[in-house]
GROMACS .gro file of C-alpha atoms in nm:
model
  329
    1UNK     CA    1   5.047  10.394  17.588
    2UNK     CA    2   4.870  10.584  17.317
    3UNK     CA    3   4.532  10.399  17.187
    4UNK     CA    4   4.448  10.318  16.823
    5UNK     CA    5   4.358  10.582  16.590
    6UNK     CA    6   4.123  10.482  16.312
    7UNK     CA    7   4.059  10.701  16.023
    8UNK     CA    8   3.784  10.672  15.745
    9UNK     CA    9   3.831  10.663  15.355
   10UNK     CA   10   3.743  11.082  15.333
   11UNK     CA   11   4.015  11.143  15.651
   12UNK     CA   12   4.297  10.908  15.450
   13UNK     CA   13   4.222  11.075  15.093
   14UNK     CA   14   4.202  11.473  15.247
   15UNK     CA   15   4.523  11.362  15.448
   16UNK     CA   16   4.711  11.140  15.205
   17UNK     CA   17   4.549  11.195  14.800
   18UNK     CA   18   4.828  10.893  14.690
   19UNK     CA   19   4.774  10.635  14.963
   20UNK     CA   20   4.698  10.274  14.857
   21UNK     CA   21   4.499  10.041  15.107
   22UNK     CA   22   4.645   9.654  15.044
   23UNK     CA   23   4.453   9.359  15.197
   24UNK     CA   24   4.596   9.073  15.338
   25UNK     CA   25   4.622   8.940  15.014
   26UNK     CA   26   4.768   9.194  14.833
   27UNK     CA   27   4.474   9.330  14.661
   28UNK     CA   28   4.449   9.715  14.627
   29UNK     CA   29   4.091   9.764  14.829
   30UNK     CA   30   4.086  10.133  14.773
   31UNK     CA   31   4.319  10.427  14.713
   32UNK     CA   32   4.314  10.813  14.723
   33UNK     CA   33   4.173  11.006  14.408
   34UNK     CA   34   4.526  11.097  14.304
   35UNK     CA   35   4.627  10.792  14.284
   36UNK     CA   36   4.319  10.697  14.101
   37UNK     CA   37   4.358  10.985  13.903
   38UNK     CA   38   4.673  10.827  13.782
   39UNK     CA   39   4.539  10.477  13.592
   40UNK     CA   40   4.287  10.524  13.340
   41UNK     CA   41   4.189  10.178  13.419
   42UNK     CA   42   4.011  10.011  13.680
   43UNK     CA   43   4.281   9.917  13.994
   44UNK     CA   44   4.032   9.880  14.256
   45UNK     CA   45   4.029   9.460  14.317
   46UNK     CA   46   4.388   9.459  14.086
   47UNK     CA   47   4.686   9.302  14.252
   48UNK     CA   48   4.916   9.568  14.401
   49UNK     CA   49   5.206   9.413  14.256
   50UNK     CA   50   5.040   9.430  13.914
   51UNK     CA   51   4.989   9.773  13.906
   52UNK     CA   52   5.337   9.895  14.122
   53UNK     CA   53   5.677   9.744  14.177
   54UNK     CA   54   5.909   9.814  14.396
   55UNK     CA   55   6.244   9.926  14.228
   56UNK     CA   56   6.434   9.983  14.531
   57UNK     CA   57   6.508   9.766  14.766
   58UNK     CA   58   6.473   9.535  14.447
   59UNK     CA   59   6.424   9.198  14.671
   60UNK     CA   60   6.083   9.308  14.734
   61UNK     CA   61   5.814   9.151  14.476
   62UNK     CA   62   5.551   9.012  14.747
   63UNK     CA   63   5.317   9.130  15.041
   64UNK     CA   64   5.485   8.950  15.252
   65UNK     CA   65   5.827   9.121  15.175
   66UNK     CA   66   5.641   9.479  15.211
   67UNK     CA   67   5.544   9.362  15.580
   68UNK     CA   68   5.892   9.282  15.684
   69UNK     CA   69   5.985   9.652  15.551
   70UNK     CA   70   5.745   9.841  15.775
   71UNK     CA   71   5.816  10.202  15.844
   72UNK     CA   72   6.142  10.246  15.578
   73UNK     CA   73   6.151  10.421  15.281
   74UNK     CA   74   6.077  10.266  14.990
   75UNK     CA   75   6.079  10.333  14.566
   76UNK     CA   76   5.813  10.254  14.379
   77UNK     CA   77   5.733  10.296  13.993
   78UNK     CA   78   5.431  10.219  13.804
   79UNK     CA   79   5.413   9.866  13.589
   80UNK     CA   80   5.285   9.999  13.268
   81UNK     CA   81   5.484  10.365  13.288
   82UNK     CA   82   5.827  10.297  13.480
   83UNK     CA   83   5.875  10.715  13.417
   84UNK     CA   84   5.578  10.717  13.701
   85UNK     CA   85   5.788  10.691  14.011
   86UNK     CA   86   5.711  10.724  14.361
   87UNK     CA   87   5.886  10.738  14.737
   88UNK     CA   88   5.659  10.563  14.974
   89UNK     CA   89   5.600  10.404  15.347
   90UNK     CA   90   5.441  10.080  15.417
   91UNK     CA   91   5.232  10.049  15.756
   92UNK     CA   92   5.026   9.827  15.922
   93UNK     CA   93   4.617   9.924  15.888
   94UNK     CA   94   4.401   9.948  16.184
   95UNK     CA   95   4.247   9.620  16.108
   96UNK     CA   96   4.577   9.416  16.186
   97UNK     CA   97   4.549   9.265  15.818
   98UNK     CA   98   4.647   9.517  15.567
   99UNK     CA   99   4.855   9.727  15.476
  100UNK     CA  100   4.887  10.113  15.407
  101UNK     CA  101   5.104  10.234  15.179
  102UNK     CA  102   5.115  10.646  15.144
  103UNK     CA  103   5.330  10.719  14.827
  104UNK     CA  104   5.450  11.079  14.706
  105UNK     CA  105   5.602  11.154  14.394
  106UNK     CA  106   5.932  11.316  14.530
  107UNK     CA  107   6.175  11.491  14.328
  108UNK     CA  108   5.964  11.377  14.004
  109UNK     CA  109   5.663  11.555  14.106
  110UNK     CA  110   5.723  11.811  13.850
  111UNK     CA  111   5.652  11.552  13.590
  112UNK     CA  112   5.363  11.445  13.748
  113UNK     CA  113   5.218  11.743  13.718
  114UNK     CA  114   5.289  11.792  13.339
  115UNK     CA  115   5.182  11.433  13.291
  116UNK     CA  116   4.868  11.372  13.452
  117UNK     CA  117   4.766  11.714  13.469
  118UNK     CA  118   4.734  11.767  13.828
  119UNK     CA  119   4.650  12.105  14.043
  120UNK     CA  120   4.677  12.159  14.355
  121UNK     CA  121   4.379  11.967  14.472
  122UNK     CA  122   4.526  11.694  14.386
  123UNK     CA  123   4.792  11.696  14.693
  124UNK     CA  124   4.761  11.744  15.062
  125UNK     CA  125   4.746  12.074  15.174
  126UNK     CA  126   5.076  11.982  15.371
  127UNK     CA  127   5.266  11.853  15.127
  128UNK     CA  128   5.602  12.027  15.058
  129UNK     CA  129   5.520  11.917  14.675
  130UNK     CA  130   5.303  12.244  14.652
  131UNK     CA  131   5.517  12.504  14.809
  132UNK     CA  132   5.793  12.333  14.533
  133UNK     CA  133   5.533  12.396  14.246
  134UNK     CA  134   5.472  12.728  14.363
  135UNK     CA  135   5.878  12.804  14.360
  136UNK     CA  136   5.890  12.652  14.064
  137UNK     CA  137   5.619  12.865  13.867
  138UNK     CA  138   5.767  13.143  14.025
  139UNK     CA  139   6.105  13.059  13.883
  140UNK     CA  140   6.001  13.019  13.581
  141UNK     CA  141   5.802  13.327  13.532
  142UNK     CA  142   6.099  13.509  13.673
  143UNK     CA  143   6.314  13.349  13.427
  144UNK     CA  144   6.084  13.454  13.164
  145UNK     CA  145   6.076  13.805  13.231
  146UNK     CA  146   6.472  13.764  13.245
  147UNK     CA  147   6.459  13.610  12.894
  148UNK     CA  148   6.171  13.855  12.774
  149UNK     CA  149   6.403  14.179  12.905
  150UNK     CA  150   6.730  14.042  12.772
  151UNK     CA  151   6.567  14.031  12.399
  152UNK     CA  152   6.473  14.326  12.436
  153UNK     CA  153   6.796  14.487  12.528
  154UNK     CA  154   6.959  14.306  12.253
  155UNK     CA  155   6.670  14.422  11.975
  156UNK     CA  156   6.765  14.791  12.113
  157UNK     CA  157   7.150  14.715  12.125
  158UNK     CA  158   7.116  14.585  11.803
  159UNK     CA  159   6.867  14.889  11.676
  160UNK     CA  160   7.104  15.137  11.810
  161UNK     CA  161   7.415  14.979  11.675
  162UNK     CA  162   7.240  14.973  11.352
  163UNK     CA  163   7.108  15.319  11.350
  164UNK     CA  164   7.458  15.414  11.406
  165UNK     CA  165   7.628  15.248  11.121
  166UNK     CA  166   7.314  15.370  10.856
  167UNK     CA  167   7.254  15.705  10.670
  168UNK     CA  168   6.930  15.852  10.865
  169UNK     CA  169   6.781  15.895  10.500
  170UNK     CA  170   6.865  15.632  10.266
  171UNK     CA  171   6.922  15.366  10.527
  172UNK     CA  172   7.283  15.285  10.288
  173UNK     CA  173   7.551  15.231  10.522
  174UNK     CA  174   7.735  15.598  10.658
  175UNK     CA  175   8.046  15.678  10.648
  176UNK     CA  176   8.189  15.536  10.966
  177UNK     CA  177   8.014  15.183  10.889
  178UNK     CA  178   8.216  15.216  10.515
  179UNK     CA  179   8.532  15.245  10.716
  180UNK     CA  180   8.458  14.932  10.939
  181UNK     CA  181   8.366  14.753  10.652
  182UNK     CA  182   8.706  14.904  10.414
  183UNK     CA  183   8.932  14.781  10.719
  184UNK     CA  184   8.770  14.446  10.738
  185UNK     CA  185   8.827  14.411  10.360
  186UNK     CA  186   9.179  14.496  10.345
  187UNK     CA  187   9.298  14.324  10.669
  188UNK     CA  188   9.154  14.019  10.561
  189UNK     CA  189   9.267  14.037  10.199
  190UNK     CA  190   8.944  14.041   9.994
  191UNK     CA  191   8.995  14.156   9.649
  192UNK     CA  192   8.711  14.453   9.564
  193UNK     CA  193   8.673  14.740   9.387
  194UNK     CA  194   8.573  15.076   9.568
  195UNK     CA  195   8.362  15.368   9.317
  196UNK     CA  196   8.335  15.669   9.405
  197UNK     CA  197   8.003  15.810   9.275
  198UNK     CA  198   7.867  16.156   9.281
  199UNK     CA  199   7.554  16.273   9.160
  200UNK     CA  200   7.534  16.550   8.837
  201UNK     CA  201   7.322  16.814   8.881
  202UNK     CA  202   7.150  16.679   9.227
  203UNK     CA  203   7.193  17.087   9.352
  204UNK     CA  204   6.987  17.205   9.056
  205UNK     CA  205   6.658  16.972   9.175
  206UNK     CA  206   6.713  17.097   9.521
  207UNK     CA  207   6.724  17.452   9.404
  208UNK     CA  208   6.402  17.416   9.196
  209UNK     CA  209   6.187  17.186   9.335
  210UNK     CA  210   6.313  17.224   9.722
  211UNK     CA  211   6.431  17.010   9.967
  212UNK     CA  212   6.194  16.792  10.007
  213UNK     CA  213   6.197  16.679   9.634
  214UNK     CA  214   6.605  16.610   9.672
  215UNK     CA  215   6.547  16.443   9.985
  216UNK     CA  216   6.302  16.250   9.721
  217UNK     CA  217   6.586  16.177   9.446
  218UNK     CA  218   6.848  16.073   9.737
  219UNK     CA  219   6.577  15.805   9.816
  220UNK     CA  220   6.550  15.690   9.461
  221UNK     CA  221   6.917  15.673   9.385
  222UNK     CA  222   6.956  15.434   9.749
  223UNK     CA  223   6.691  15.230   9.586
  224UNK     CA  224   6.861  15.172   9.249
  225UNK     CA  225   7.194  15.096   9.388
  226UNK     CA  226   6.988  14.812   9.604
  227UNK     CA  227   6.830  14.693   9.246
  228UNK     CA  228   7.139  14.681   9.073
  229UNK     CA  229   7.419  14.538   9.303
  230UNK     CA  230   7.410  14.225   9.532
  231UNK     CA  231   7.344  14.196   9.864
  232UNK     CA  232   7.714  14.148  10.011
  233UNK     CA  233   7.781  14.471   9.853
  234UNK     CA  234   7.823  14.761  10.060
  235UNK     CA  235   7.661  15.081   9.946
  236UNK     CA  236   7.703  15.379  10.124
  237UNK     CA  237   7.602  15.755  10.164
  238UNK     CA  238   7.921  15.975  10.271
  239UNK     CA  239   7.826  16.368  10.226
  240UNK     CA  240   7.506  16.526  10.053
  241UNK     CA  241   7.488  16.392   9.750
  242UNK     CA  242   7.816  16.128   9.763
  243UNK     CA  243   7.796  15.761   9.763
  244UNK     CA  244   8.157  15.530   9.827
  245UNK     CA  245   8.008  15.171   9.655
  246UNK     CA  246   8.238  14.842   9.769
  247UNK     CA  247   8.211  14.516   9.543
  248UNK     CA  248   8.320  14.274   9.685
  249UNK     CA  249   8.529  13.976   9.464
  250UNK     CA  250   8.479  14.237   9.187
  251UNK     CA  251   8.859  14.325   8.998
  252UNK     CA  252   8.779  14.245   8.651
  253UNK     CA  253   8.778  14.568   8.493
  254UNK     CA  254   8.496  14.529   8.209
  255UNK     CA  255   8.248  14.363   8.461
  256UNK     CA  256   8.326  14.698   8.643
  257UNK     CA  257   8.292  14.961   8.370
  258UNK     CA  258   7.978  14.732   8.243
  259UNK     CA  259   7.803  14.774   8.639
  260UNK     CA  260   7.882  15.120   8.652
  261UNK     CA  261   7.750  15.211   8.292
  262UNK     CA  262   7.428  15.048   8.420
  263UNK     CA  263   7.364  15.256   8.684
  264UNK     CA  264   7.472  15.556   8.481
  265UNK     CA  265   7.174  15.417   8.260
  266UNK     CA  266   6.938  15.382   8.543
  267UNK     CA  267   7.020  15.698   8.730
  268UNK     CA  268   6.976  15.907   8.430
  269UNK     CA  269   6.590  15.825   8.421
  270UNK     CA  270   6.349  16.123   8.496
  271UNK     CA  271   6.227  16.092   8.883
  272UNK     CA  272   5.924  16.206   8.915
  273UNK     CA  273   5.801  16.408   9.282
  274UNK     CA  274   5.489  16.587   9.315
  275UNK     CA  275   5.423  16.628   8.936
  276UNK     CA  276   5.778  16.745   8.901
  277UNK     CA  277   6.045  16.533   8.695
  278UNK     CA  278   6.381  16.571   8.859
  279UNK     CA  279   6.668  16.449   8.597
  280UNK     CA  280   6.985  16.399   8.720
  281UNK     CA  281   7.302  16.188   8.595
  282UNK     CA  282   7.574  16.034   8.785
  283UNK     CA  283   7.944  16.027   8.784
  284UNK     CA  284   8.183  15.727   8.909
  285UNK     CA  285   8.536  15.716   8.974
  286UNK     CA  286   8.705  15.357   9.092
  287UNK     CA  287   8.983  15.162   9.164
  288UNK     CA  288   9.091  14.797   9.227
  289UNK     CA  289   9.297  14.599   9.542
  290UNK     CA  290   9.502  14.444   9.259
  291UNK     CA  291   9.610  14.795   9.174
  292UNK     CA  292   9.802  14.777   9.480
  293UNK     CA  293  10.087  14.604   9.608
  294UNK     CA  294   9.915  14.671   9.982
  295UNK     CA  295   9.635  14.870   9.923
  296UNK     CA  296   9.558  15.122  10.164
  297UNK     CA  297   9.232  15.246  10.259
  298UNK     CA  298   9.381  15.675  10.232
  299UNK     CA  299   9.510  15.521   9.897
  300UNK     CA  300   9.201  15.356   9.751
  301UNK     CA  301   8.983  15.681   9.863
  302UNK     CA  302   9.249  15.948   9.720
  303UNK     CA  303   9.267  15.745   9.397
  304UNK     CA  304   8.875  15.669   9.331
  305UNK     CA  305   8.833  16.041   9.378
  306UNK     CA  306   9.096  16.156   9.160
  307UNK     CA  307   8.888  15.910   8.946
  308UNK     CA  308   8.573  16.078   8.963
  309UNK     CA  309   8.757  16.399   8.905
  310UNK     CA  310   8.859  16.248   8.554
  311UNK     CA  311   8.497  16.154   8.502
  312UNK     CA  312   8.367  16.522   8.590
  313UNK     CA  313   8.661  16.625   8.357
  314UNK     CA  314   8.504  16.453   8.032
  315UNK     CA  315   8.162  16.626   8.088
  316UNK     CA  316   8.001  16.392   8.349
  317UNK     CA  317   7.793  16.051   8.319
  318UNK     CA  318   8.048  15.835   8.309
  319UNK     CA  319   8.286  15.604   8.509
  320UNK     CA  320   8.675  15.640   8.507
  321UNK     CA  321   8.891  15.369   8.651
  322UNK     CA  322   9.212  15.482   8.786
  323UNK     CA  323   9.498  15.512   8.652
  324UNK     CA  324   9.844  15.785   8.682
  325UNK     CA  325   9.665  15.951   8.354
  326UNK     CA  326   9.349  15.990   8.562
  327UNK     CA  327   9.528  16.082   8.886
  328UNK     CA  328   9.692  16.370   8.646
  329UNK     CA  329   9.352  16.522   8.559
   0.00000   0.00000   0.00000
């Protein structure tokens, strides 16, 4: 028959940080730091049952009950914070009059520890509770790098995707992003108008002043399309010096001829690089969906540059809309 085994207050708290020591008359006589660490108040000398409850078995509400329940497993959750829950075992103390209860805060210990700010100190070394923090923390910085390299992949996905659908020099939209956008457009039935633009004597600047300074201009013109047009238009660079312009919800003819006479206007004014003013014009040829029984997009391209053909035609700087006299030019 094994003897009794008697352990002081430093042996309990080292082995068992949440234990609670209950007298005979259900007074909490003294308790591990953790559990201390818990109530900002004083529970030394409180009554047990006015500090913890037992939610489970739910007949239990006296010390009395907690002796007959020896050695099973029992739920506990704090009075004044029923979040603050604990699994716990009730047994007899050395002295033959109290009672021991060791508590541990199970599946919720993850709480605990955002809660009540606990470390590992604050545990037994033995307790499986750490090796779950420690899987935890591991999971999540894991998870982090996951979420960390995914964002990253989609900034470069996006980046490249990007990159791919924009003019390397203007940052306007290239050619094969104007045909993703054209098919969108007409599959879905949005009334626009498409302009053909092309820029007058843009060969001239590069000629005199180098490449550099047409590079320059090319910059300048992408800006003023930006200034003048809205931001669900789509603007883009097709060849050299070549721009395709969509406007979108745009088929009223003198709203047209009024947009494009502005950027005529704003084109037209002197550009200046590296001391040098480069002065160039602009010519626009368009055309409208509601030109078109089914407009095409080989249709709306073919007749927007017959368009700008007409426009060259009549001495450049200016816009042409199409029409079968234009298209005869």
């Amino acid at each position: 028959m094994m003897g009794k085994i008697e352990l002081a207050f430093e042996q309990c708290n080292t082995l068992m940080p949440l234990f609670v020591y209950v007298s005979e008359s259900g007074l909490i006589q003294s308790a591990g730091d953790t559990f201390l660490k818990l109530f900002p108040h004083e529970v030394i000398g409180a009554k047990f049952f006015e500090v913890l409850e037992v939610s489970r078995p739910k007949s239990v509400c006296c010390t009395q009950n907690l002796r007959e329940l020896v050695g099973l497993k029992l739920h506990f959750r704090c009075r004044k914070d029923s979040s603050t829950q604990f699994t716990g075992l009730v047994v007899p103390a050395a002295d033959g009059m109290g009672m021991l209860v060791n508590l541990s805060f199970g599946i919720s210990v993850m709480d605990a520890v955002r809660n009540y700010d606990l470390t590992s100190g604050d545990f037994s070394p033995t307790d499986l509770a750490i090796e779950m923090l420690y899987l935890v923390e591991a999971k999540g910085l894991a998870m982090a790098e996951v979420f960390a390299l995914n964002e990253r992949l989609q900034s470069e996905k996006e980046a490249a995707e990007e990159q791919a659908a924009t003019d390397g020099l203007t940052g306007l939209n290239n050619r094969r992003s104007l045909e993703l956008h054209l098919s969108y457009l007409i599959e879905n039935r949005v009334p626009f108008a498409l302009a053909n633009m092309d820029l007058d004597y843009f060969k001239k600047v590069n000629d005199s002043f180098g490449h550099a300074a047409g590079d320059h201009v090319l910059i300048r013109v992408a800006d003023i399309l930006r200034e003048e047009t809205r931001a669900d238009d789509i603007l883009a660079r097709v060849g050299g010096d070549e721009f395709i312009l969509l406007f979108k919800g745009l088929v009223n003819r003198d709203r047209l001829s009024e947009l494009a006479a502005r950027l005529i206007r704003r084109i037209q004014e002197p550009i200046v690089f590296e001391g040098n003013s480069c002065n160039i014009s602009c010519s626009l040829g368009s055309t409208l969906t509601d030109l078109y029984r089914a407009p095409t997009i080989r249709e709306m391209l073919r007749d927007a540059d017959a368009a700008l053909y007409a426009s060259k035609a009549k001495g450049r700087a200016c816009h042409t809309l199409f029409s079968a006299e234009a298209d005869r030019v």
